[in-house]
Amino acid sequence: MQEARWGYEYQQQITEKFGRVLGCPLFSLGAEVGTREESLIDKIKQILDQHLRYYESALREAQDQQLIAMTPVAPIAFPTSPKSNKASWRCSTSSPANELDLFLPSLFTN
């Protein structure tokens, strides 16, 4: 949870500094040259897979601590994704006073 809070606070500082949320550098780089250089494509996929594993781990940990409840939902398919058959999850917090209730909505403001 502390890492997620740090990430949010960092993005908030960036937004205040530049007046907007900046795009993800991995996706920006990938959009520009990621279709031309195989080694770059592989590296971007590796980094994004690491991020995916981190978020999956954070969600499992939050569920284990009963901070959220996860239920399986239909898979989300992305045409270019090698993981298009991967199951998706819907998360909900376990109580209105939960710390995640205060944190997550703020991710989608501004």
mmCIF file with all atom_site columns, C-alpha atoms in Angstrom:
data_model
loop_
_atom_site.group_PDB
_atom_site.id
_atom_site.type_symbol
_atom_site.label_atom_id
_atom_site.label_alt_id
_atom_site.label_comp_id
_atom_site.label_asym_id
_atom_site.label_entity_id
_atom_site.label_seq_id
_atom_site.pdbx_PDB_ins_code
_atom_site.Cartn_x
_atom_site.Cartn_y
_atom_site.Cartn_z
_atom_site.occupancy
_atom_site.B_iso_or_equiv
_atom_site.pdbx_formal_charge
_atom_site.auth_seq_id
_atom_site.auth_comp_id
_atom_site.auth_asym_id
_atom_site.auth_atom_id
_atom_site.pdbx_PDB_model_num
ATOM 1   C CA . MET A 1 1   ? 0.000   0.000   0.000   1.00 0.00 ? 1   MET A CA 1
ATOM 2   C CA . GLN A 1 2   ? 2.872   2.330   0.769   1.00 0.00 ? 2   GLN A CA 1
ATOM 3   C CA . GLU A 1 3   ? 4.293   1.904   -2.742  1.00 0.00 ? 3   GLU A CA 1
ATOM 4   C CA . ALA A 1 4   ? 0.900   2.700   -4.261  1.00 0.00 ? 4   ALA A CA 1
ATOM 5   C CA . ARG A 1 5   ? 0.601   5.813   -2.099  1.00 0.00 ? 5   ARG A CA 1
ATOM 6   C CA . TRP A 1 6   ? 4.100   6.900   -3.157  1.00 0.00 ? 6   TRP A CA 1
ATOM 7   C CA . GLY A 1 7   ? 3.188   6.396   -6.812  1.00 0.00 ? 7   GLY A CA 1
ATOM 8   C CA . TYR A 1 8   ? 0.057   8.473   -6.417  1.00 0.00 ? 8   TYR A CA 1
ATOM 9   C CA . GLU A 1 9   ? 1.890   11.262  -4.594  1.00 0.00 ? 9   GLU A CA 1
ATOM 10  C CA . TYR A 1 10  ? 4.607   11.283  -7.251  1.00 0.00 ? 10  TYR A CA 1
ATOM 11  C CA . GLN A 1 11  ? 2.036   11.597  -10.035 1.00 0.00 ? 11  GLN A CA 1
ATOM 12  C CA . GLN A 1 12  ? 0.317   14.368  -8.081  1.00 0.00 ? 12  GLN A CA 1
ATOM 13  C CA . GLN A 1 13  ? 3.612   16.299  -7.866  1.00 0.00 ? 13  GLN A CA 1
ATOM 14  C CA . ILE A 1 14  ? 4.194   15.844  -11.597 1.00 0.00 ? 14  ILE A CA 1
ATOM 15  C CA . THR A 1 15  ? 0.665   17.062  -12.324 1.00 0.00 ? 15  THR A CA 1
ATOM 16  C CA . GLU A 1 16  ? 1.192   20.139  -10.157 1.00 0.00 ? 16  GLU A CA 1
ATOM 17  C CA . LYS A 1 17  ? 4.572   20.851  -11.772 1.00 0.00 ? 17  LYS A CA 1
ATOM 18  C CA . PHE A 1 18  ? 3.489   20.467  -15.409 1.00 0.00 ? 18  PHE A CA 1
ATOM 19  C CA . GLY A 1 19  ? -0.234  21.179  -15.127 1.00 0.00 ? 19  GLY A CA 1
ATOM 20  C CA . ARG A 1 20  ? -1.199  17.780  -16.499 1.00 0.00 ? 20  ARG A CA 1
ATOM 21  C CA . VAL A 1 21  ? -0.618  14.072  -16.075 1.00 0.00 ? 21  VAL A CA 1
ATOM 22  C CA . LEU A 1 22  ? 2.289   13.033  -18.255 1.00 0.00 ? 22  LEU A CA 1
ATOM 23  C CA . GLY A 1 23  ? 2.099   9.892   -20.346 1.00 0.00 ? 23  GLY A CA 1
ATOM 24  C CA . CYS A 1 24  ? 3.886   6.702   -19.461 1.00 0.00 ? 24  CYS A CA 1
ATOM 25  C CA . PRO A 1 25  ? 7.426   6.866   -20.868 1.00 0.00 ? 25  PRO A CA 1
ATOM 26  C CA . LEU A 1 26  ? 7.347   3.162   -21.697 1.00 0.00 ? 26  LEU A CA 1
ATOM 27  C CA . PHE A 1 27  ? 4.241   3.514   -23.815 1.00 0.00 ? 27  PHE A CA 1
ATOM 28  C CA . SER A 1 28  ? 5.484   6.736   -25.408 1.00 0.00 ? 28  SER A CA 1
ATOM 29  C CA . LEU A 1 29  ? 8.752   5.073   -26.365 1.00 0.00 ? 29  LEU A CA 1
ATOM 30  C CA . GLY A 1 30  ? 6.938   1.954   -27.477 1.00 0.00 ? 30  GLY A CA 1
ATOM 31  C CA . ALA A 1 31  ? 4.558   3.942   -29.661 1.00 0.00 ? 31  ALA A CA 1
ATOM 32  C CA . GLU A 1 32  ? 7.413   5.767   -31.371 1.00 0.00 ? 32  GLU A CA 1
ATOM 33  C CA . VAL A 1 33  ? 9.970   3.042   -32.053 1.00 0.00 ? 33  VAL A CA 1
ATOM 34  C CA . GLY A 1 34  ? 8.603   -0.113  -30.470 1.00 0.00 ? 34  GLY A CA 1
ATOM 35  C CA . THR A 1 35  ? 7.327   -1.471  -33.745 1.00 0.00 ? 35  THR A CA 1
ATOM 36  C CA . ARG A 1 36  ? 10.679  -1.196  -35.513 1.00 0.00 ? 36  ARG A CA 1
ATOM 37  C CA . GLU A 1 37  ? 13.307  -2.549  -33.158 1.00 0.00 ? 37  GLU A CA 1
ATOM 38  C CA . GLU A 1 38  ? 12.861  -6.106  -31.919 1.00 0.00 ? 38  GLU A CA 1
ATOM 39  C CA . SER A 1 39  ? 15.240  -5.674  -28.963 1.00 0.00 ? 39  SER A CA 1
ATOM 40  C CA . LEU A 1 40  ? 13.295  -2.621  -27.807 1.00 0.00 ? 40  LEU A CA 1
ATOM 41  C CA . ILE A 1 41  ? 9.985   -4.438  -28.181 1.00 0.00 ? 41  ILE A CA 1
ATOM 42  C CA . ASP A 1 42  ? 11.305  -7.299  -26.032 1.00 0.00 ? 42  ASP A CA 1
ATOM 43  C CA . LYS A 1 43  ? 12.620  -4.935  -23.350 1.00 0.00 ? 43  LYS A CA 1
ATOM 44  C CA . ILE A 1 44  ? 9.357   -2.970  -23.183 1.00 0.00 ? 44  ILE A CA 1
ATOM 45  C CA . LYS A 1 45  ? 7.378   -6.219  -22.874 1.00 0.00 ? 45  LYS A CA 1
ATOM 46  C CA . GLN A 1 46  ? 9.726   -7.364  -20.101 1.00 0.00 ? 46  GLN A CA 1
ATOM 47  C CA . ILE A 1 47  ? 9.272   -4.111  -18.153 1.00 0.00 ? 47  ILE A CA 1
ATOM 48  C CA . LEU A 1 48  ? 5.498   -4.106  -18.610 1.00 0.00 ? 48  LEU A CA 1
ATOM 49  C CA . ASP A 1 49  ? 5.317   -7.741  -17.476 1.00 0.00 ? 49  ASP A CA 1
ATOM 50  C CA . GLN A 1 50  ? 7.241   -6.761  -14.321 1.00 0.00 ? 50  GLN A CA 1
ATOM 51  C CA . HIS A 1 51  ? 4.724   -3.984  -13.667 1.00 0.00 ? 51  HIS A CA 1
ATOM 52  C CA . LEU A 1 52  ? 1.848   -6.400  -14.219 1.00 0.00 ? 52  LEU A CA 1
ATOM 53  C CA . ARG A 1 53  ? 3.312   -8.919  -11.756 1.00 0.00 ? 53  ARG A CA 1
ATOM 54  C CA . TYR A 1 54  ? 3.822   -6.128  -9.198  1.00 0.00 ? 54  TYR A CA 1
ATOM 55  C CA . TYR A 1 55  ? 0.185   -4.991  -9.409  1.00 0.00 ? 55  TYR A CA 1
ATOM 56  C CA . GLU A 1 56  ? -1.094  -8.568  -9.312  1.00 0.00 ? 56  GLU A CA 1
ATOM 57  C CA . SER A 1 57  ? 1.004   -9.172  -6.201  1.00 0.00 ? 57  SER A CA 1
ATOM 58  C CA . ALA A 1 58  ? -0.211  -5.950  -4.574  1.00 0.00 ? 58  ALA A CA 1
ATOM 59  C CA . LEU A 1 59  ? -3.834  -6.906  -5.233  1.00 0.00 ? 59  LEU A CA 1
ATOM 60  C CA . ARG A 1 60  ? -3.331  -10.418 -3.825  1.00 0.00 ? 60  ARG A CA 1
ATOM 61  C CA . GLU A 1 61  ? -1.671  -8.945  -0.735  1.00 0.00 ? 61  GLU A CA 1
ATOM 62  C CA . ALA A 1 62  ? -4.527  -6.467  -0.270  1.00 0.00 ? 62  ALA A CA 1
ATOM 63  C CA . GLN A 1 63  ? -7.024  -9.314  -0.616  1.00 0.00 ? 63  GLN A CA 1
ATOM 64  C CA . ASP A 1 64  ? -5.108  -11.425 1.924   1.00 0.00 ? 64  ASP A CA 1
ATOM 65  C CA . GLN A 1 65  ? -5.271  -8.482  4.344   1.00 0.00 ? 65  GLN A CA 1
ATOM 66  C CA . GLN A 1 66  ? -9.013  -8.202  3.596   1.00 0.00 ? 66  GLN A CA 1
ATOM 67  C CA . LEU A 1 67  ? -8.604  -4.657  2.292   1.00 0.00 ? 67  LEU A CA 1
ATOM 68  C CA . ILE A 1 68  ? -10.319 -5.579  -0.978  1.00 0.00 ? 68  ILE A CA 1
ATOM 69  C CA . ALA A 1 69  ? -12.434 -8.409  -2.326  1.00 0.00 ? 69  ALA A CA 1
ATOM 70  C CA . MET A 1 70  ? -11.649 -9.765  -5.787  1.00 0.00 ? 70  MET A CA 1
ATOM 71  C CA . THR A 1 71  ? -14.023 -11.719 -7.980  1.00 0.00 ? 71  THR A CA 1
ATOM 72  C CA . PRO A 1 72  ? -13.176 -13.097 -11.423 1.00 0.00 ? 72  PRO A CA 1
ATOM 73  C CA . VAL A 1 73  ? -14.781 -11.405 -14.429 1.00 0.00 ? 73  VAL A CA 1
ATOM 74  C CA . ALA A 1 74  ? -14.586 -12.038 -18.159 1.00 0.00 ? 74  ALA A CA 1
ATOM 75  C CA . PRO A 1 75  ? -11.080 -11.782 -19.590 1.00 0.00 ? 75  PRO A CA 1
ATOM 76  C CA . ILE A 1 76  ? -10.065 -8.517  -21.186 1.00 0.00 ? 76  ILE A CA 1
ATOM 77  C CA . ALA A 1 77  ? -8.533  -9.134  -24.587 1.00 0.00 ? 77  ALA A CA 1
ATOM 78  C CA . PHE A 1 78  ? -6.033  -6.772  -26.122 1.00 0.00 ? 78  PHE A CA 1
ATOM 79  C CA . PRO A 1 79  ? -5.348  -7.652  -29.768 1.00 0.00 ? 79  PRO A CA 1
ATOM 80  C CA . THR A 1 80  ? -1.595  -7.106  -29.497 1.00 0.00 ? 80  THR A CA 1
ATOM 81  C CA . SER A 1 81  ? -1.221  -8.689  -26.080 1.00 0.00 ? 81  SER A CA 1
ATOM 82  C CA . PRO A 1 82  ? 0.272   -12.162 -25.720 1.00 0.00 ? 82  PRO A CA 1
ATOM 83  C CA . LYS A 1 83  ? -1.700  -12.446 -22.474 1.00 0.00 ? 83  LYS A CA 1
ATOM 84  C CA . SER A 1 84  ? -5.128  -11.854 -24.029 1.00 0.00 ? 84  SER A CA 1
ATOM 85  C CA . ASN A 1 85  ? -6.560  -14.998 -22.413 1.00 0.00 ? 85  ASN A CA 1
ATOM 86  C CA . LYS A 1 86  ? -5.501  -13.992 -18.917 1.00 0.00 ? 86  LYS A CA 1
ATOM 87  C CA . ALA A 1 87  ? -8.367  -13.755 -16.447 1.00 0.00 ? 87  ALA A CA 1
ATOM 88  C CA . SER A 1 88  ? -9.307  -10.317 -15.197 1.00 0.00 ? 88  SER A CA 1
ATOM 89  C CA . TRP A 1 89  ? -10.472 -9.383  -11.736 1.00 0.00 ? 89  TRP A CA 1
ATOM 90  C CA . ARG A 1 90  ? -12.922 -6.883  -10.331 1.00 0.00 ? 90  ARG A CA 1
ATOM 91  C CA . CYS A 1 91  ? -11.861 -5.414  -6.998  1.00 0.00 ? 91  CYS A CA 1
ATOM 92  C CA . SER A 1 92  ? -13.951 -3.816  -4.321  1.00 0.00 ? 92  SER A CA 1
ATOM 93  C CA . THR A 1 93  ? -12.974 -2.525  -0.938  1.00 0.00 ? 93  THR A CA 1
ATOM 94  C CA . SER A 1 94  ? -14.248 -4.306  2.115   1.00 0.00 ? 94  SER A CA 1
ATOM 95  C CA . SER A 1 95  ? -15.395 -1.246  4.052   1.00 0.00 ? 95  SER A CA 1
ATOM 96  C CA . PRO A 1 96  ? -16.256 2.371   3.212   1.00 0.00 ? 96  PRO A CA 1
ATOM 97  C CA . ALA A 1 97  ? -13.667 3.637   5.685   1.00 0.00 ? 97  ALA A CA 1
ATOM 98  C CA . ASN A 1 98  ? -11.001 1.536   4.042   1.00 0.00 ? 98  ASN A CA 1
ATOM 99  C CA . GLU A 1 99  ? -7.776  3.268   3.054   1.00 0.00 ? 99  GLU A CA 1
ATOM 100 C CA . LEU A 1 100 ? -8.209  2.121   -0.537  1.00 0.00 ? 100 LEU A CA 1
ATOM 101 C CA . ASP A 1 101 ? -11.529 3.962   -0.752  1.00 0.00 ? 101 ASP A CA 1
ATOM 102 C CA . LEU A 1 102 ? -9.657  7.176   -0.056  1.00 0.00 ? 102 LEU A CA 1
ATOM 103 C CA . PHE A 1 103 ? -6.793  6.381   -2.396  1.00 0.00 ? 103 PHE A CA 1
ATOM 104 C CA . LEU A 1 104 ? -8.186  4.793   -5.539  1.00 0.00 ? 104 LEU A CA 1
ATOM 105 C CA . PRO A 1 105 ? -10.781 7.418   -6.527  1.00 0.00 ? 105 PRO A CA 1
ATOM 106 C CA . SER A 1 106 ? -8.084  10.067  -6.472  1.00 0.00 ? 106 SER A CA 1
ATOM 107 C CA . LEU A 1 107 ? -6.242  8.223   -9.231  1.00 0.00 ? 107 LEU A CA 1
ATOM 108 C CA . PHE A 1 108 ? -8.944  9.162   -11.690 1.00 0.00 ? 108 PHE A CA 1
ATOM 109 C CA . THR A 1 109 ? -9.292  12.870  -10.904 1.00 0.00 ? 109 THR A CA 1
ATOM 110 C CA . ASN A 1 110 ? -7.798  15.747  -12.903 1.00 0.00 ? 110 ASN A CA 1
#
